[in-house]
Coordinates of C-alpha atoms in Angstrom, one line a residue:
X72 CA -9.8 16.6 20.2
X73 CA -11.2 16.7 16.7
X74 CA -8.8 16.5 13.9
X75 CA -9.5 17.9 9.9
X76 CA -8.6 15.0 7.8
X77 CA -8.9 16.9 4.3
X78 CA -9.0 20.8 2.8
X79 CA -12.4 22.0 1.6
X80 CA -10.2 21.6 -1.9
X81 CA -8.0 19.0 -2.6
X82 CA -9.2 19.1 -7.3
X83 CA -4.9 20.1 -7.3
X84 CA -3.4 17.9 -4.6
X85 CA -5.3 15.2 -6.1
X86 CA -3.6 15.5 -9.6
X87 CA -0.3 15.6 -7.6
X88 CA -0.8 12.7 -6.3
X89 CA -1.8 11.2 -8.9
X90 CA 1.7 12.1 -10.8
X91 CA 3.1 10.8 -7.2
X92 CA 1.3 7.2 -7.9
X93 CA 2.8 7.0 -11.2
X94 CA 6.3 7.2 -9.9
X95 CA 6.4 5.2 -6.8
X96 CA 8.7 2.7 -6.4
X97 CA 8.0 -0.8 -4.5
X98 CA 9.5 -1.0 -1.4
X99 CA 12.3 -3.4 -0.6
X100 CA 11.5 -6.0 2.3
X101 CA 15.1 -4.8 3.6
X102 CA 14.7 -6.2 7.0
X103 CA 13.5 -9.5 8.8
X104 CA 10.9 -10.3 11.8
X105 CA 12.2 -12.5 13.7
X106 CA 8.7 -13.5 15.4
X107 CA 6.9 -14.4 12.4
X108 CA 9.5 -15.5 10.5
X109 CA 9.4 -13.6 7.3
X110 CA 10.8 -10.1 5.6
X111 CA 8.9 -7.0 5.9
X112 CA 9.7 -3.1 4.0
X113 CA 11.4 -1.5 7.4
X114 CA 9.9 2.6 7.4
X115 CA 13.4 3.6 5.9
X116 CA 12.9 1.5 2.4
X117 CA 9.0 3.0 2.5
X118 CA 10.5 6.6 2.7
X119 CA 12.7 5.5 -0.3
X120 CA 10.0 4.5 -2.2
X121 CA 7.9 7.4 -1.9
X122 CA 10.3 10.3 -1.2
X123 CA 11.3 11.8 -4.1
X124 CA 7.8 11.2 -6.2
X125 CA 6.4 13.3 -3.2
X126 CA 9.3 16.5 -3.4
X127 CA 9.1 16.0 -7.4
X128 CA 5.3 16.8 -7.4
X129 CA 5.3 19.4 -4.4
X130 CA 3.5 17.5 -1.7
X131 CA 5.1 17.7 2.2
X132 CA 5.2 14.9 4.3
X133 CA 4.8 15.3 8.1
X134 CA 4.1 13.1 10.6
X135 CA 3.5 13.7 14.3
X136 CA 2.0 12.2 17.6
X137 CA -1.1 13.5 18.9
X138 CA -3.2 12.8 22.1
X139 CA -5.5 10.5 22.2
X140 CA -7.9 8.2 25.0
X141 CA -6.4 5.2 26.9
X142 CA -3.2 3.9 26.9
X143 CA -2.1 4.9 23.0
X144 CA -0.1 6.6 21.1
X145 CA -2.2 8.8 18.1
X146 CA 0.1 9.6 15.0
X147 CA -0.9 12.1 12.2
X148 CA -0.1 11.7 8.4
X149 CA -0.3 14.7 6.4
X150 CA 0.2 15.1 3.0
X151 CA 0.2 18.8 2.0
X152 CA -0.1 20.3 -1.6
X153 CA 2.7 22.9 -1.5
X154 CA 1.1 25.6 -4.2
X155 CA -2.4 25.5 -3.2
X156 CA -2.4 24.4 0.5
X157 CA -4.7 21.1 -0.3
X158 CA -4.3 18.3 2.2
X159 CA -5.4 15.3 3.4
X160 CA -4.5 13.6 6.7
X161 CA -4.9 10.3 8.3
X162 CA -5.0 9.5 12.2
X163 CA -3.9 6.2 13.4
X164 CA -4.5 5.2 17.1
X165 CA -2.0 2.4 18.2
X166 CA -2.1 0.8 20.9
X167 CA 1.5 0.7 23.6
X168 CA 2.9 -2.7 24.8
X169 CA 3.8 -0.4 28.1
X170 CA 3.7 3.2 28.8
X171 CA 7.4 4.3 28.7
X172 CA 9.5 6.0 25.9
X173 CA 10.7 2.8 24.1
X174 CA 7.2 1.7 24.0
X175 CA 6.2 4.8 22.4
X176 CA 9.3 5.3 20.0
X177 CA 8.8 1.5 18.6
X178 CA 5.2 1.9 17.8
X179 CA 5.9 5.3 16.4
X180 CA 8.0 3.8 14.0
X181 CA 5.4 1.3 13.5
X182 CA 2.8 3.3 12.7
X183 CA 4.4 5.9 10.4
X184 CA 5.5 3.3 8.0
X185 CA 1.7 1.2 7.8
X186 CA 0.1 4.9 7.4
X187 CA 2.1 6.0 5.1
X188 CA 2.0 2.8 2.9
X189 CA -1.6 2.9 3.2
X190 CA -1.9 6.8 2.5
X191 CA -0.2 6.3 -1.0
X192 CA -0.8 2.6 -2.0
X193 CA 2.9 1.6 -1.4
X194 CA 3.2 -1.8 -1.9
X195 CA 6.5 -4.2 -1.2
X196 CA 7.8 -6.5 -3.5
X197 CA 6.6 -9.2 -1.7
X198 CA 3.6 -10.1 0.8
X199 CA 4.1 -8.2 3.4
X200 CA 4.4 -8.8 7.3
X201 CA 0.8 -9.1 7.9
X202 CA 0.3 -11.8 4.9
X203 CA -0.6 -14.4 7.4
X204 CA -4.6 -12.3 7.7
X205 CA -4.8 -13.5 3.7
X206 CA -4.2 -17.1 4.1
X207 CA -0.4 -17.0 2.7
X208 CA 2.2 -19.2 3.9
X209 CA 3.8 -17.2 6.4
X210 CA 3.1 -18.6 10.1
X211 CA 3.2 -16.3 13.1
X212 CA 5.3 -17.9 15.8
X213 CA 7.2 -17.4 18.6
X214 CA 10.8 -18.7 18.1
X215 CA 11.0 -22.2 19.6
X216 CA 7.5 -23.0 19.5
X217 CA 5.1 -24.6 16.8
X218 CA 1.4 -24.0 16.3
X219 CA 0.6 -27.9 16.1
X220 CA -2.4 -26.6 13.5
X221 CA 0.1 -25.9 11.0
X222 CA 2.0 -29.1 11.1
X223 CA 1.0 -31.6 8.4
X224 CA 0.8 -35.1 10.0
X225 CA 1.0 -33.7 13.1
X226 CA -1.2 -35.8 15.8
X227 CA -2.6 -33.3 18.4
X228 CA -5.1 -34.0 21.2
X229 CA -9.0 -32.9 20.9
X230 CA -9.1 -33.2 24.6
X231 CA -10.9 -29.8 25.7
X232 CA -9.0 -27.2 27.9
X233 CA -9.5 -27.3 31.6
X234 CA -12.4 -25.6 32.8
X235 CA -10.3 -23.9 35.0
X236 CA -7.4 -21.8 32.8
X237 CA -7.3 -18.6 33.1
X238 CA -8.7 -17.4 29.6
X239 CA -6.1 -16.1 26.7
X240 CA -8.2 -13.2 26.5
X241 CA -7.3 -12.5 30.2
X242 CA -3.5 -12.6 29.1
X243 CA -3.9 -10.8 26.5
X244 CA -5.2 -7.8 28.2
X245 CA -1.9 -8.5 31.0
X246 CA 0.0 -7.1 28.5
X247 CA -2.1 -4.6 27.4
X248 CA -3.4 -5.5 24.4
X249 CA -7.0 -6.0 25.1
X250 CA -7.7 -3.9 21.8
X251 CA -5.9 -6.2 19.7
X252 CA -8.3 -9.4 20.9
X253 CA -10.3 -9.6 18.0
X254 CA -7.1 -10.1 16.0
X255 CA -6.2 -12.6 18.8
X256 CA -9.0 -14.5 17.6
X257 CA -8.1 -13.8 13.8
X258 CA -4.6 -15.2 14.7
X259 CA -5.7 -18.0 16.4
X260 CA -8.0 -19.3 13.2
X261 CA -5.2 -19.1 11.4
X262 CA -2.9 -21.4 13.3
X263 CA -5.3 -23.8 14.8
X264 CA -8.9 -23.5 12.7
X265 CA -10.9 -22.8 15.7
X266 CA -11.5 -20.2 18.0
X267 CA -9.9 -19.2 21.8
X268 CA -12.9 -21.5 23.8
X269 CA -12.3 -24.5 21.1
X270 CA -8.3 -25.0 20.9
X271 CA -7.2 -28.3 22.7
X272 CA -4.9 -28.3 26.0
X273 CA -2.0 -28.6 23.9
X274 CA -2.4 -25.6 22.0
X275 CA -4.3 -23.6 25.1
X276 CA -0.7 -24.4 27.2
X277 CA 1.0 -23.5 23.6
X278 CA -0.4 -20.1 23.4
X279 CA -0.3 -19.4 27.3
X280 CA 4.1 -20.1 27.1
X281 CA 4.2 -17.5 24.4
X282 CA 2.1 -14.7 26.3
X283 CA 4.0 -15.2 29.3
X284 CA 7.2 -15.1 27.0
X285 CA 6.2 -11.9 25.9
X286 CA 5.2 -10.7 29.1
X287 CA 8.8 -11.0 30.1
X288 CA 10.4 -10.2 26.8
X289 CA 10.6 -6.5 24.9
X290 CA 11.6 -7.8 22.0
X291 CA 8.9 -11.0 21.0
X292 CA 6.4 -8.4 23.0
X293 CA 6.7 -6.0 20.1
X294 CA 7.2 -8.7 17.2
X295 CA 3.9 -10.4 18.7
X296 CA 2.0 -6.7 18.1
X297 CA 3.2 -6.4 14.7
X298 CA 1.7 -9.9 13.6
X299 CA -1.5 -9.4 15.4
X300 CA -2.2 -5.4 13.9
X301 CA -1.3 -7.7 10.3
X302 CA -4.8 -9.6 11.4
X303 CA -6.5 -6.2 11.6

C-alpha cells in the first residue's frame, strides 16, 4: 500500500513548524531501562515536550498503525497544518518480538515516541537510550551479565569459538529479530571490538545466555530490541 508522506504545499505548515521548533521543550529522561542500564524520555515526557507548541501553532498530531509486509507493525506520524491542510507524514516499520497484542501495543509505544522525536527534532536532556551507537558510556547489558570487552583489566580468552555453535545470527532470528542483525553486529563492536565470527568462547557463550534469556523473558526480550533499534 502506498502512503503520501507530504501535501503538494507545505510554504504554511513549514512556518508553523518552525514557530513549533522555537518553543519546544527538552524532554525529561523520566523513566529507566532496566536492560541497558540508563534513563531514557518515556513517550509521555515527549508528548509534554511538544504538545502545546503543536496546538499553539495549529498543527494536529495523529498517529496510527498501518499494514505492512512480514511480521511488523507499520505506524503513521502525521503532522497536519490546521488552516491550510499542509502535512507531512512519516512511516516507521518495526519489527514484533512475537505476534500477539502485547507485542504489538509495546512496540507501538515504541515507535510513536522515536518518530515523533525524530519528526520535530525533540531532543532529551541527556544522551538518550540509544547513546551506546555513538561511543558514549552507556553499556547495553543484560542484568547479571558483563560484556568482558568493557571491563578494564579484565583478562578474557582469544581462544576462537567452536566450529560447531550454532551462529548468534541463527538466535537472533529465533526470536524474530532477523531484521535487527546488522545492529547485532553494531552492538556487538561496541561491547567486544570485533565482529559475531571473531568474539572468543567466553563472550560467544556470553551472548548465547542472554538470547536464550530473552527467548524466555518478555520483559529483557523487549529491553534487548530497544538497545539494538539505538544501533540503527
Amino acid at each position: 500500500m502506498d502512503y503520501a508522506f507530504s501535501s503538494p504545499e507545505i510554504t504554511e505548515l513549514s512556518k508553523a513548524l518552525i514557530e513549533v521548533q522555537k518553543h519546544l521543550q527538552p524532554a525529561i529522561k523520566d523513566a529507566e531501562n532496566p536492560f541497558a542500564k540508563n534513563r531514557y524520555a518515556t513517550l509521555n515526557s515527549v508528548m509534554d515536550s511538544c504538545r502545546m507548541a503543536l496546538l499553539d501553532n495549529g498543527i494536529l498530531l495523529t498517529q496510527y498503525p498501518v499494514p505492512v509486509e512480514g511480521s511488523n507493525l507499520g505506524l503513521v506520524t502525521k503532522l497536519v497544518h490546521a488552516k491550510t491542510g499542509q502535512f507531512q507524514a512519516s512511516l516507521a516499520v518495526i519489527p514484533l518480538a512475537k505476534p500477539d497484542p502485547q507485542a504489538m501495543g509495546s512496540a507501538f509505544t515504541y515507535g510513536r515516541r522515536y518518530a515523533l522525536s525524530a519528526m520535530l527534532g525533540i531532543v532529551s536532556e541527556e544522551d538518550d537510550d540509544g547513546n551506546a551507537a555513538a561511543g558514549r558510556n552507556t553499556q547495553a547489558r543484560v542484568r547479571g551479565i558483563k560484556p568482558t570487552g568493557s571491563q578494564s583489566g579484565a583478562t578474557v580468552s582469544k581462544r576462537a569459538a567452536p566450529v560447531d555453535r550454532v551462529p548468534l545470527s541463527q538466535l537472533l532470528a529465533d526470536l524474530g529479530l532477523a531484521e535487527l542483525m546488522p545492529c547485532y553486529r553494531a552492538y556487538l563492536r561496541k561491547e567486544y571490538g570485533c565482529s559475531t565470527n571473531k568474539i572468543t568462547v567466553e563472550q560467544y557463550e556470553e551472548q548465547k545466555t542472554m538470547l536464550e534469556t530473552c527467548k524466555q523473558e518478555p520483559i529483557k526480550l523487549r529491553n534487548f530490541m530497544r538497545t539494538l533499534h539505538g544501533f540503527m
